[in-house]
Amino acid sequence: MRLMDENDDKVEESQTRPTPLLNVRRFKDPIHDFIPFSYEVCAIIDTPQFQRLRNIKQLGTSYYVWPGASHNRFEHSLGVAHLAELMAEHLQSYQPGLNITRRDVKCVTIAGLCHDLGHGPWSHVWDGMFIPRALPGIEWSHEDSSDMMFDALIRENDLDISEEDASFIKAMIAGDPGRCSRKEKPFLFEIVANKRNGLDVDKFDYIARDTHAIDMKVNLSLTRLIHSARVIKDEICYHIKDANQIYELCHTRFSLHKRVYSHKTAKAIEYMLIDALLAAEPHMKFARDIFDPKRYLHLTDDIRIRIEASESPELQSARDILNRIHRRDLYRMVDWKVFPWAFQHDCREIFTPEKIVRAAQAEERMPQVKDEAQYRALIEELNPEHVIVDISMMHYGMKDKNPLDTVSFYSKHKPDNSGKAHPHDVSLLMPAEFGELLLRIYTKEKRFARIVRDAYNMILHDVLTEQGKNDDPLADDDVLTPPHEEERPSTPPRKKGPMARVQSASGCLISDRTPLSQNNFTEVPQYHGAQNTSPSSRTKYKGSGLKREREDGSRSPPTKKKARP
């Protein structure tokens, strides 16, 4: 296979000529229906490196909670490639001045197809949790293995992709134009992996696919967003009328992380899998397979079956942990609390397994229990290895920032001018915070649940006592919607005048919250439609019942239809 180069003689002709129907294979997909791919793209799909993704769950351990979430990285990658191709072709058709070539479209499609080649077992469990503990001090991410596996895919399957195209594809997977061997169109790097605002086809597909798998109802139109995309000043912008769709997309991402990806049971199983892999690593030595494409080819979720099928005594402890998952004897969550985003450092410093164990062992603070002797015996057995402190960072995609602040919009009246949306352009009901921390305390053995919970609450009580209870944004006696101590003032009648400062029920001035100026995105340019403003055109009405405006400003009565004889 050879991707067409911009210097080829037939490039200009191929930009507009559609791919022949006989040169297409179609894949039936539950999200995008039939997905057509050319045989150039199918040559990549039909390789061991890409087929490996059939054995890696898209949602990792969430599959143990939602049985319907059984989809894999394979079908997700097909979906991303499809949306990447649609986006590139849309920009090519509607903005010919961008000079998007067939080679650009093909490389963007392949980047979407191969962006997840480097994922390890259970997806982010491997690169985010296991590798940092198995190989401390080594900086590695699944994008690094995606590069490695893509190079192996080209080399071992005799695919004729030039080094220039390969570097372009890998740069788009990383979202880094600086990795290209030559200057490419900057906006193409925002299609698959958008590092500027996170709005890319990867997110489009996994949100649609994951919500479908768990039967979570959302109202998002990916086709609408793709058709709304427009390149202005070398960045992909969207129509201002779709700002709420984009906000809804970001909110759905947050909801998926909080409800699904970080579900308490899924998290418990994650930690159990990590402990099993760490117990098996000294004997099986699979951590360093991330640097060997031949060995990494067989490193998938099937590693669990390999451990369980082994009869080696060195793997008995790992088998015991995995057997607990089968029997649903999971690590137990004993307590949880939501903290503001700014408390990241404090939470990591204050709540540690070591400090929880020390609090439990404080003799003078032991709670009154029914069986004191048994309680003391358990305290003596407790050690930091029995405690897990999990801190999950929940946000809308841009950490603690409003995701819409990083998106540029245009309007139909100014299609070539982009700008940021203000609250009064979108909604005044957006949250004050866009990120939070979810703290969870687990114990690996249920018999320690009471002790660990008591110790955690001792630490929490000490922090609140030292800093003052009012500093806690979610103190025990707080409620989500506090009652008003006094009756709210009624909204005064609107004052006359174009810039009247109306006081709302909350006491603030509406003109302070919502400037009574024209919306930047609906403002019509001067003389817009001036060709239809002549007096004669204003008085030409068809039909009856309409008041016609005379030149002297008066209005004529409506004409009556004559009765038929």
XYZ file of C-alpha atoms in Angstrom:
565
model
C 0.000 0.000 0.000
C 1.228 3.468 -0.840
C -0.328 6.708 0.347
C -0.517 9.369 -2.333
C 1.911 12.227 -1.957
C 1.124 15.870 -2.618
C 3.683 15.815 -5.423
C 1.881 13.086 -7.340
C 0.537 14.159 -10.710
C -2.973 12.927 -9.968
C -3.435 14.497 -6.540
C -5.629 17.382 -7.722
C -7.888 14.999 -9.612
C -8.202 12.638 -6.640
C -9.184 15.426 -4.253
C -12.667 15.573 -5.686
C -13.069 12.115 -7.170
C -14.907 9.738 -4.789
C -13.526 6.328 -3.982
C -15.024 3.686 -6.303
C -17.743 1.674 -4.545
C -16.116 -1.610 -5.502
C -12.962 -0.597 -3.665
C -14.677 -0.388 -0.275
C -15.356 -2.782 2.600
C -18.107 -2.002 5.086
C -18.130 -2.808 8.792
C -21.468 -2.948 10.644
C -21.240 -0.833 13.774
C -23.917 -0.288 16.458
C -23.069 3.426 16.680
C -22.287 4.530 13.121
C -24.208 1.841 11.183
C -22.191 0.679 8.137
C -18.678 2.132 8.135
C -16.980 2.149 4.706
C -13.199 1.851 4.502
C -10.992 1.686 1.448
C -8.757 -1.322 0.974
C -5.775 0.878 1.830
C -7.205 1.285 5.331
C -8.359 -2.341 5.503
C -4.771 -3.443 4.852
C -3.956 -1.968 8.276
C -7.032 -3.464 9.941
C -6.046 -6.929 8.700
C -2.785 -7.096 10.665
C -1.967 -8.872 13.945
C -1.032 -5.556 15.572
C -4.487 -4.094 14.981
C -6.435 -7.317 15.543
C -4.809 -7.450 19.006
C -7.257 -4.710 20.075
C -10.105 -7.256 19.946
C -8.787 -8.602 23.265
C -8.645 -5.346 25.232
C -11.819 -4.106 26.891
C -12.650 -0.481 26.150
C -14.036 0.119 29.654
C -11.585 -2.080 31.538
C -13.023 -3.186 34.882
C -16.314 -1.336 34.353
C -17.328 -4.441 32.401
C -17.548 -6.256 35.756
C -20.282 -3.806 36.799
C -22.078 -3.255 33.455
C -22.302 -6.612 31.627
C -23.320 -4.832 28.429
C -20.073 -2.856 28.349
C -18.233 -5.676 26.620
C -16.962 -3.666 23.651
C -13.256 -3.572 22.892
C -10.649 -1.124 21.634
C -11.029 -2.714 18.200
C -14.499 -1.358 17.417
C -13.736 1.962 19.118
C -10.740 2.431 16.823
C -12.893 1.722 13.778
C -15.333 4.382 14.970
C -12.605 6.969 15.540
C -11.164 6.321 12.062
C -14.630 6.761 10.552
C -15.272 10.068 12.338
C -11.759 11.312 11.533
C -12.361 10.640 7.851
C -15.772 12.360 7.988
C -14.286 15.425 9.669
C -11.415 15.708 7.184
C -13.717 15.231 4.188
C -16.184 17.779 5.558
C -13.463 20.417 5.900
C -12.128 19.483 2.465
C -15.534 19.907 0.799
C -16.788 23.024 2.571
C -13.492 24.918 2.720
C -11.583 24.223 -0.515
C -9.189 27.029 0.338
C -7.664 24.836 3.043
C -6.086 22.712 0.280
C -6.735 19.431 2.064
C -5.424 16.637 -0.149
C -6.390 12.995 -0.409
C -3.114 12.195 1.294
C -4.166 14.386 4.258
C -7.532 12.641 4.548
C -5.929 9.205 4.382
C -3.301 10.006 7.013
C -5.918 11.470 9.358
C -8.042 8.327 8.926
C -5.092 6.046 9.698
C -4.185 8.157 12.738
C -7.707 7.657 14.084
C -7.493 3.947 13.335
C -4.140 3.427 15.076
C -4.376 5.874 17.989
C -4.966 3.067 20.549
C -2.505 0.458 19.261
C -0.410 0.811 22.412
C -3.066 0.169 25.063
C -2.195 -2.583 27.518
C -4.432 -5.000 29.444
C -7.613 -3.378 30.783
C -6.677 -0.143 29.013
C -5.791 2.612 31.500
C -5.354 0.172 34.396
C -2.115 -0.938 32.764
C -0.450 2.354 31.858
C -1.928 4.517 34.623
C -1.632 2.181 37.623
C 0.450 -0.947 36.978
C 3.497 0.321 35.056
C 4.280 3.202 37.494
C 4.460 0.645 40.327
C 6.092 -2.192 38.401
C 8.709 0.041 36.740
C 9.150 3.046 39.056
C 11.086 5.928 37.595
C 10.376 4.985 33.971
C 8.330 7.495 32.002
C 6.015 5.630 29.663
C 2.508 6.029 28.285
C 0.373 3.991 25.927
C 1.083 6.589 23.216
C 4.737 5.461 23.319
C 3.673 1.894 22.631
C 1.313 3.125 19.910
C 4.358 4.518 18.102
C 6.232 1.265 18.618
C 3.360 -0.933 17.452
C 2.647 1.286 14.437
C 6.266 1.014 13.308
C 6.102 -2.761 13.755
C 2.797 -2.873 11.869
C 4.368 -1.183 8.841
C 7.586 -3.148 8.979
C 6.227 -6.656 9.605
C 3.314 -6.459 7.176
C 5.236 -4.961 4.256
C 3.059 -1.831 4.053
C 4.443 0.815 1.741
C 4.010 3.913 3.915
C 6.760 6.469 3.593
C 8.706 7.657 6.636
C 7.292 11.133 6.072
C 3.708 9.873 6.172
C 4.461 7.627 9.151
C 5.862 10.523 11.172
C 2.830 12.630 10.180
C 0.433 9.913 11.371
C 2.267 9.398 14.673
C 2.367 13.163 15.242
C -1.419 13.351 14.817
C -1.864 10.463 17.257
C 0.178 12.449 19.794
C -1.431 15.766 18.819
C 2.029 17.298 18.420
C 2.881 19.036 15.109
C 6.512 19.353 16.211
C 7.060 15.637 15.644
C 6.583 15.884 11.876
C 9.494 15.774 9.488
C 7.998 18.691 7.548
C 5.443 21.441 8.129
C 1.872 20.165 7.957
C -1.508 21.882 8.284
C -1.891 22.740 12.005
C -5.647 22.148 12.247
C -5.272 18.500 11.189
C -3.669 17.791 14.574
C -6.920 18.733 16.326
C -9.001 16.004 14.696
C -7.769 12.839 16.471
C -6.002 14.172 19.587
C -6.864 17.796 20.315
C -4.441 19.041 22.957
C -5.904 22.552 22.905
C -9.397 21.799 24.189
C -9.945 18.034 24.083
C -12.674 18.244 21.429
C -11.646 15.463 19.061
C -13.208 12.489 17.330
C -11.674 10.123 19.891
C -13.870 11.708 22.565
C -16.849 11.854 20.185
C -16.739 8.104 19.618
C -16.016 6.808 23.109
C -18.735 8.958 24.684
C -21.309 7.756 22.145
C -20.119 4.141 22.344
C -19.815 3.923 26.126
C -23.188 5.543 26.822
C -24.784 3.155 24.341
C -23.146 0.140 25.999
C -24.427 0.995 29.485
C -27.806 2.223 28.166
C -27.211 5.769 29.379
C -29.543 8.104 27.515
C -27.878 11.211 26.077
C -28.926 13.642 23.394
C -25.803 14.241 21.335
C -25.491 14.485 17.566
C -21.974 13.706 16.375
C -22.952 14.401 12.768
C -24.125 17.863 13.731
C -20.863 18.652 15.509
C -18.780 17.459 12.574
C -20.807 19.530 10.121
C -20.527 22.500 12.476
C -16.712 22.372 12.399
C -14.929 25.116 10.500
C -11.262 26.094 10.354
C -10.541 29.718 11.260
C -7.000 30.941 11.933
C -5.654 27.376 11.736
C -7.892 25.999 14.488
C -11.139 24.061 14.376
C -14.057 26.204 15.517
C -17.767 25.483 15.918
C -20.973 27.377 15.241
C -22.165 29.306 18.290
C -25.567 27.597 18.075
C -23.790 24.318 18.955
C -22.185 25.664 22.134
C -24.768 23.876 24.266
C -24.110 20.622 22.402
C -20.408 20.949 23.198
C -21.144 21.745 26.829
C -23.434 18.710 26.988
C -20.622 16.569 25.550
C -18.240 17.762 28.267
C -20.841 17.256 30.982
C -21.477 13.713 29.718
C -17.753 13.029 29.937
C -17.786 14.127 33.593
C -20.853 12.004 34.278
C -19.251 8.919 32.703
C -16.138 9.323 34.820
C -18.105 9.735 38.009
C -20.783 7.109 37.408
C -18.989 4.505 35.305
C -15.219 4.748 34.912
C -14.684 5.481 38.628
C -17.492 3.345 40.016
C -16.567 2.122 43.497
C -16.779 -1.543 42.504
C -14.855 -1.042 39.270
C -12.157 0.775 41.273
C -12.002 -2.046 43.815
C -11.468 -4.584 41.033
C -8.807 -2.335 39.468
C -6.782 -2.453 42.681
C -7.241 -6.205 42.916
C -6.004 -6.697 39.340
C -2.999 -4.477 40.049
C -2.133 -6.490 43.169
C -2.454 -9.732 41.188
C -0.227 -8.421 38.379
C 2.378 -7.159 40.868
C 2.374 -10.547 42.585
C 2.850 -12.340 39.242
C 5.415 -9.918 37.765
C 8.551 -11.291 39.535
C 7.831 -14.718 38.066
C 6.326 -13.891 34.651
C 8.289 -10.661 33.994
C 5.797 -9.108 31.563
C 6.210 -5.444 32.589
C 9.155 -4.888 30.251
C 7.212 -6.298 27.313
C 6.163 -2.691 26.704
C 9.538 -2.197 24.990
C 9.329 -5.276 22.736
C 6.691 -5.165 19.940
C 6.775 -8.948 19.424
C 6.027 -9.679 23.094
C 3.647 -6.742 23.487
C 1.575 -8.209 20.647
C 0.390 -10.946 23.048
C -0.028 -8.726 26.113
C -3.818 -8.299 26.424
C -6.591 -8.918 28.953
C -5.850 -12.623 28.428
C -2.969 -12.275 30.863
C -5.479 -12.994 33.615
C -6.300 -16.364 32.039
C -2.592 -17.147 31.742
C -2.118 -16.541 35.462
C -5.192 -18.541 36.457
C -4.293 -21.450 34.155
C -0.790 -21.694 35.590
C -0.026 -24.279 38.255
C 3.192 -22.618 39.319
C 3.396 -22.192 43.112
C 5.007 -18.772 42.579
C 1.697 -17.527 41.152
C -0.515 -18.854 43.949
C -0.932 -15.454 45.638
C -1.912 -13.874 42.306
C -4.399 -16.679 41.631
C -5.930 -16.195 45.071
C -6.614 -12.517 44.386
C -8.148 -13.236 40.982
C -10.282 -15.968 42.526
C -11.662 -13.413 44.984
C -12.937 -11.394 41.996
C -14.809 -14.459 40.705
C -16.409 -14.941 44.127
C -17.168 -11.206 44.443
C -15.075 -11.073 47.602
C -13.860 -7.593 46.694
C -11.884 -4.926 48.463
C -14.318 -2.966 50.620
C -14.927 0.775 50.365
C -15.421 2.055 53.919
C -15.919 5.803 53.387
C -15.824 8.585 50.797
C -15.992 12.342 50.490
C -15.962 14.953 47.705
C -13.425 17.775 48.016
C -12.902 20.969 46.010
C -10.328 20.877 43.238
C -7.955 23.127 45.192
C -7.591 20.474 47.932
C -5.459 18.145 45.780
C -2.211 18.638 47.662
C -3.902 18.635 51.070
C -5.763 15.388 50.414
C -2.624 13.582 49.269
C -0.680 14.845 52.281
C -3.320 14.291 54.959
C -4.932 11.007 53.951
C -2.353 8.256 53.516
C -2.465 4.565 54.503
C 0.351 5.159 57.008
C -1.483 7.995 58.766
C -4.717 6.021 58.875
C -2.935 3.086 60.525
C -1.252 5.404 63.055
C -4.608 6.957 63.896
C -6.089 3.493 64.428
C -3.229 2.564 66.769
C -3.584 5.699 68.946
C -4.403 4.146 72.332
C -6.002 7.228 73.842
C -8.519 7.552 70.992
C -9.776 3.995 70.685
C -13.576 4.080 70.379
C -15.855 2.189 72.722
C -16.664 -1.167 71.161
C -18.544 -4.230 72.320
C -15.631 -6.672 71.999
C -12.612 -4.578 72.969
C -10.153 -7.500 73.019
C -10.983 -8.535 69.437
C -10.835 -4.906 68.295
C -7.354 -4.485 69.801
C -6.179 -7.720 68.190
C -7.276 -6.498 64.773
C -5.509 -3.160 65.313
C -2.258 -4.999 65.974
C -2.634 -6.892 62.691
C -3.488 -3.797 60.645
C -0.706 -2.360 58.494
C -0.595 0.154 55.600
C -0.753 -2.666 53.037
C -4.342 -3.302 54.104
C -5.463 0.278 53.330
C -6.043 1.987 49.979
C -6.562 5.717 49.570
C -8.010 6.434 46.129
C -8.223 10.018 44.859
C -10.045 10.409 41.552
C -9.944 13.741 39.723
C -13.342 14.486 38.194
C -13.700 17.267 35.647
C -15.294 18.313 32.362
C -12.187 17.658 30.291
C -10.037 20.718 31.051
C -9.347 20.114 34.742
C -10.874 22.927 36.811
C -11.515 25.184 33.813
C -14.718 25.722 31.879
C -14.162 23.690 28.672
C -15.994 26.305 26.602
C -13.289 28.829 27.490
C -10.888 26.953 25.208
C -13.257 26.602 22.248
C -13.593 29.237 19.526
C -16.953 29.887 17.881
C -18.257 31.620 14.777
C -21.700 32.718 13.610
C -23.483 32.602 10.268
C -23.141 36.386 9.945
C -19.370 36.231 10.556
C -18.286 32.803 9.294
C -14.643 33.828 8.955
C -14.306 35.435 12.390
C -13.978 33.400 15.570
C -14.185 34.330 19.213
C -14.751 32.972 22.697
C -18.269 32.542 24.020
C -19.354 34.522 27.072
C -21.867 33.234 29.638
C -24.613 35.435 28.181
C -23.960 33.834 24.785
C -24.613 30.333 26.114
C -26.160 30.037 29.576
C -26.059 31.654 33.000
C -26.721 28.321 34.721
C -23.262 26.778 34.359
C -21.596 25.498 37.538
C -19.228 27.679 39.511
C -16.661 24.830 39.589
C -15.718 22.420 36.803
C -13.499 20.024 38.745
C -13.587 18.132 42.018
C -11.795 15.379 43.922
C -13.469 12.141 44.931
C -11.702 10.582 47.911
C -12.391 6.940 48.685
C -10.971 4.780 51.468
C -10.763 1.023 50.860
C -9.623 -1.913 52.926
C -8.393 -5.125 51.342
C -9.922 -7.283 54.084
C -13.465 -6.797 55.342
C -12.519 -7.522 58.962
C -10.631 -4.226 59.080
C -13.524 -2.144 57.691
C -14.692 -0.721 61.054
C -11.171 0.111 62.222
C -10.139 1.814 58.971
C -13.357 3.843 58.857
C -12.938 4.982 62.475
C -9.302 5.960 61.871
C -10.146 7.911 58.711
C -12.871 9.824 60.524
C -10.452 10.644 63.362
C -8.107 12.270 60.853
C -10.986 14.091 59.186
C -12.218 15.352 62.557
C -8.763 16.607 63.486
C -8.453 18.518 60.211
C -11.844 20.157 60.619
C -11.155 21.022 64.260
C -7.786 22.569 63.432
C -8.948 24.627 60.461
C -12.438 25.411 61.711
C -15.542 23.625 60.592
C -16.659 26.531 58.432
C -13.705 25.901 56.136
C -15.216 22.581 55.077
C -17.386 23.146 52.004
C -19.445 20.054 52.778
C -19.642 19.984 56.567
C -22.004 17.482 58.149
C -24.689 20.009 58.992
C -24.637 21.603 55.563
C -27.384 20.861 53.072
C -27.219 21.037 49.319
C -29.801 23.825 49.136
C -29.776 25.876 52.366
C -33.093 27.508 53.317
C -33.388 31.282 53.185
C -33.470 32.887 56.614
C -35.615 35.732 55.348
C -38.105 36.047 52.558
C -36.602 36.902 49.205
C -37.496 40.352 47.915
C -39.926 40.369 45.050
C -38.607 41.334 41.663
C -39.314 45.042 41.124
C -41.076 46.113 37.946
C -38.845 46.721 34.958
C -37.824 50.331 34.539
C -38.227 52.075 31.226
C -35.209 52.711 29.068
C -32.888 50.555 26.952
C -30.240 50.149 29.688
C -32.462 49.903 32.748
C -30.632 48.237 35.637
C -33.154 45.695 36.875
C -32.606 44.087 40.252
C -33.172 40.337 40.351
C -34.716 38.354 43.192
C -31.241 37.513 44.465
C -30.406 41.186 44.811
C -27.867 41.498 41.988
C -28.336 43.689 38.985
C -29.298 41.821 35.855
C -27.340 44.254 33.743
C -24.277 43.371 35.830
C -24.714 39.675 35.156
C -25.999 39.878 31.599
C -24.856 42.924 29.637
C -27.781 44.312 27.697
C -25.626 44.697 24.612
C -26.100 42.877 21.363
C -25.002 39.271 21.223
C -21.609 39.153 19.523
C -22.572 36.090 17.511
C -25.943 37.362 16.279
C -24.861 40.899 15.477
C -25.623 41.583 11.818
C -22.929 43.477 9.880
C -23.791 47.013 8.809
C -25.879 47.240 5.598
C -26.563 43.501 5.760
C -29.411 42.874 3.317
C -29.496 46.550 2.283
C -30.590 45.657 -1.223
C -34.065 44.861 0.096
C -34.621 48.045 2.139
C -36.026 50.385 -0.534
C -39.440 51.961 0.210
C -40.976 50.247 -2.774
C -39.894 46.827 -1.574
C -41.358 47.438 1.867
C -44.822 48.109 0.464
C -45.045 45.134 -1.835
C -47.091 42.574 0.025
C -49.015 39.736 -1.426
C -52.264 38.603 0.000
C -54.621 40.406 2.371
C -54.759 41.172 6.050
C -51.334 42.865 6.210
C -50.964 46.492 7.156
C -48.891 48.332 4.594
C -46.667 51.164 5.662
C -47.034 54.332 3.631
C -44.227 56.763 2.927
C -45.728 59.261 5.397
C -45.499 56.652 8.202
C -49.237 55.956 8.500
C -50.647 52.494 8.005
C -53.370 51.582 5.545
C -56.231 49.357 6.635
C -56.156 45.754 5.469
C -57.719 45.136 2.112
C -60.753 42.961 1.861
C -61.245 40.178 -0.566
C -63.996 40.728 -3.085
C -66.812 38.263 -2.859
C -67.127 35.926 -5.774
C -70.211 36.544 -7.909
